[in-house]
XYZ file of C-alpha atoms in Angstrom:
195
model
C 15.409 28.557 63.100
C 13.768 27.710 66.428
C 11.758 30.959 66.275
C 10.453 30.096 62.767
C 9.283 26.677 63.988
C 7.612 28.253 67.007
C 5.883 30.825 64.789
C 4.620 28.074 62.455
C 3.262 25.968 65.341
C 1.713 29.070 66.929
C 0.012 29.931 63.627
C -1.445 26.435 63.311
C -2.651 26.500 66.924
C -4.233 29.927 66.437
C -6.013 28.667 63.316
C -7.381 25.734 65.293
C -8.586 27.980 68.112
C -10.452 30.260 65.693
C -12.038 27.356 63.831
C -10.311 28.017 60.518
C -10.316 24.287 59.775
C -13.897 23.687 60.980
C -16.850 23.281 58.606
C -19.508 25.972 58.589
C -22.490 25.206 60.856
C -24.815 25.629 57.852
C -24.706 25.924 54.052
C -27.052 26.895 51.226
C -27.768 24.019 48.835
C -29.279 24.948 45.473
C -32.022 22.983 43.776
C -30.770 20.122 41.607
C -31.837 20.260 37.946
C -34.245 23.116 38.636
C -36.518 20.846 40.684
C -37.252 23.665 43.148
C -36.082 21.787 46.228
C -33.260 23.902 47.574
C -32.547 23.858 51.296
C -30.371 25.138 54.116
C -28.188 22.221 55.246
C -27.528 22.231 59.002
C -24.087 20.743 59.735
C -23.969 21.031 63.560
C -26.494 20.919 66.387
C -27.707 24.500 66.819
C -29.428 26.121 69.783
C -30.885 28.603 67.310
C -30.665 29.731 63.689
C -31.989 33.069 62.483
C -31.580 35.765 59.850
C -33.148 39.082 58.909
C -34.990 39.662 55.656
C -36.275 42.657 53.757
C -39.082 40.516 52.217
C -38.129 42.410 49.067
C -40.778 41.733 46.406
C -43.009 39.821 48.839
C -43.502 43.016 50.797
C -46.757 42.866 52.742
C -48.458 40.526 50.247
C -47.692 37.320 52.125
C -45.935 35.391 54.860
C -43.141 32.824 54.736
C -43.013 29.515 56.584
C -40.503 26.696 56.840
C -40.405 22.919 57.220
C -37.775 20.175 57.424
C -37.189 17.787 54.530
C -37.361 14.173 55.715
C -34.354 11.921 55.120
C -34.388 9.654 52.103
C -37.014 11.459 50.024
C -36.260 12.915 46.595
C -37.972 13.528 43.270
C -41.728 12.891 43.165
C -41.827 11.517 46.726
C -40.309 14.755 48.020
C -42.663 16.851 45.864
C -45.666 14.926 47.236
C -44.399 15.354 50.796
C -43.941 19.106 50.354
C -47.397 19.456 48.817
C -48.976 17.574 51.735
C -46.931 19.398 54.412
C -47.204 22.981 53.234
C -50.611 24.323 54.231
C -52.012 27.807 53.765
C -52.109 29.667 57.053
C -49.041 27.982 58.573
C -46.539 30.682 57.557
C -45.222 32.760 60.440
C -42.653 35.258 59.149
C -43.400 38.573 57.428
C -42.007 42.026 56.782
C -43.992 43.611 59.625
C -43.480 40.774 62.143
C -40.427 41.221 64.422
C -38.893 43.649 61.895
C -38.393 40.846 59.348
C -36.624 38.450 61.729
C -36.796 34.807 60.598
C -36.019 32.678 63.672
C -36.055 28.926 63.049
C -35.166 27.984 66.636
C -33.101 24.922 67.530
C -32.021 22.595 64.717
C -29.917 19.449 64.660
C -27.041 18.319 62.458
C -28.410 16.829 59.249
C -31.616 18.905 59.168
C -32.556 20.307 55.754
C -34.717 23.437 55.961
C -37.147 24.312 53.171
C -39.356 27.394 52.801
C -42.752 28.250 51.350
C -44.602 31.474 50.576
C -48.211 31.843 51.697
C -49.624 34.737 49.650
C -52.554 36.861 50.857
C -54.536 35.905 47.725
C -54.610 32.246 48.885
C -51.770 30.947 46.682
C -49.042 28.868 48.298
C -45.667 28.713 46.552
C -43.320 25.912 47.627
C -40.924 25.865 44.654
C -37.860 28.008 45.307
C -34.104 28.323 44.987
C -31.285 30.591 46.141
C -30.302 33.608 44.046
C -27.357 35.954 44.435
C -27.542 39.626 43.493
C -25.079 42.409 44.386
C -23.467 40.197 47.044
C -26.776 39.420 48.779
C -28.292 35.928 48.968
C -32.031 35.704 48.317
C -34.689 33.033 48.544
C -36.348 33.113 45.100
C -39.895 31.697 45.190
C -40.769 30.473 41.698
C -44.223 31.948 41.325
C -44.542 32.043 37.543
C -42.008 29.577 36.169
C -38.280 29.180 36.610
C -36.360 32.395 35.967
C -39.485 34.547 35.660
C -39.094 38.216 36.446
C -42.334 37.919 38.428
C -40.814 35.605 41.069
C -40.973 36.692 44.718
C -37.670 37.350 46.504
C -36.615 37.760 50.123
C -33.089 38.452 51.355
C -31.079 36.403 53.820
C -29.138 38.964 55.855
C -26.957 38.533 58.937
C -27.508 34.787 59.517
C -26.740 33.767 63.105
C -26.127 30.107 63.971
C -25.635 29.478 67.694
C -23.799 26.162 67.900
C -24.939 23.888 70.714
C -22.241 23.252 73.328
C -22.795 19.974 75.200
C -22.947 20.297 79.002
C -19.536 19.916 80.575
C -17.692 20.291 77.256
C -14.504 22.372 77.363
C -14.526 25.735 75.719
C -13.417 25.541 72.070
C -9.800 26.427 71.508
C -8.705 26.213 75.170
C -5.966 23.691 74.387
C -4.757 25.782 71.454
C -4.699 28.958 73.567
C -2.721 27.190 76.306
C -0.351 25.760 73.704
C 0.277 29.166 72.126
C 0.742 30.789 75.545
C 3.168 28.050 76.605
C 5.178 28.368 73.403
C 5.309 32.135 73.796
C 6.596 31.812 77.352
C 9.135 29.173 76.230
C 10.343 31.386 73.393
C 10.726 34.340 75.766
C 12.698 32.167 78.213
C 14.902 30.849 75.375
C 15.580 34.392 74.166
C 16.553 35.532 77.695
C 19.012 32.606 78.039
C 20.717 33.552 74.769
C 20.980 37.227 75.677
């Protein structure tokens, strides 16, 4: 009976040390009511956030940029903000730049990241959503109307979110590791006494 309790407590401690109960540092939020304002929600302070992309249908015909949605804006106010913020020539990521790496740098908890497509023909597309196909998540720029087969897609592959650790903070899971180690030693000692 004692061993079952120890195993249960050890399992809970191990889950805590691996972050099984922690929220993800980021999440993909789809556009509400097809309004085209999807975003990546940042849930923790990050030293960096990046992913690789194949720039699938965009290919070499354009570059992609990003911006942060301001707090409190939605609907027409958000649409006006995006229109005023997104400027041709500001995009920085492309298929042939850094092998398709999209590095957004440091972000803070609560940031909402939006994207835009700056096409070589001078068009700028700021309406987009997430799409899933064959287990891959894509950014789907709505170039010709929602759900059009002529939309431009780029994959989000291997996202890496480096969570910011405050100076002087203990390493995550140290207490849990010590607890598990202590319980293991105690269980071994208890077993030796019984033998």
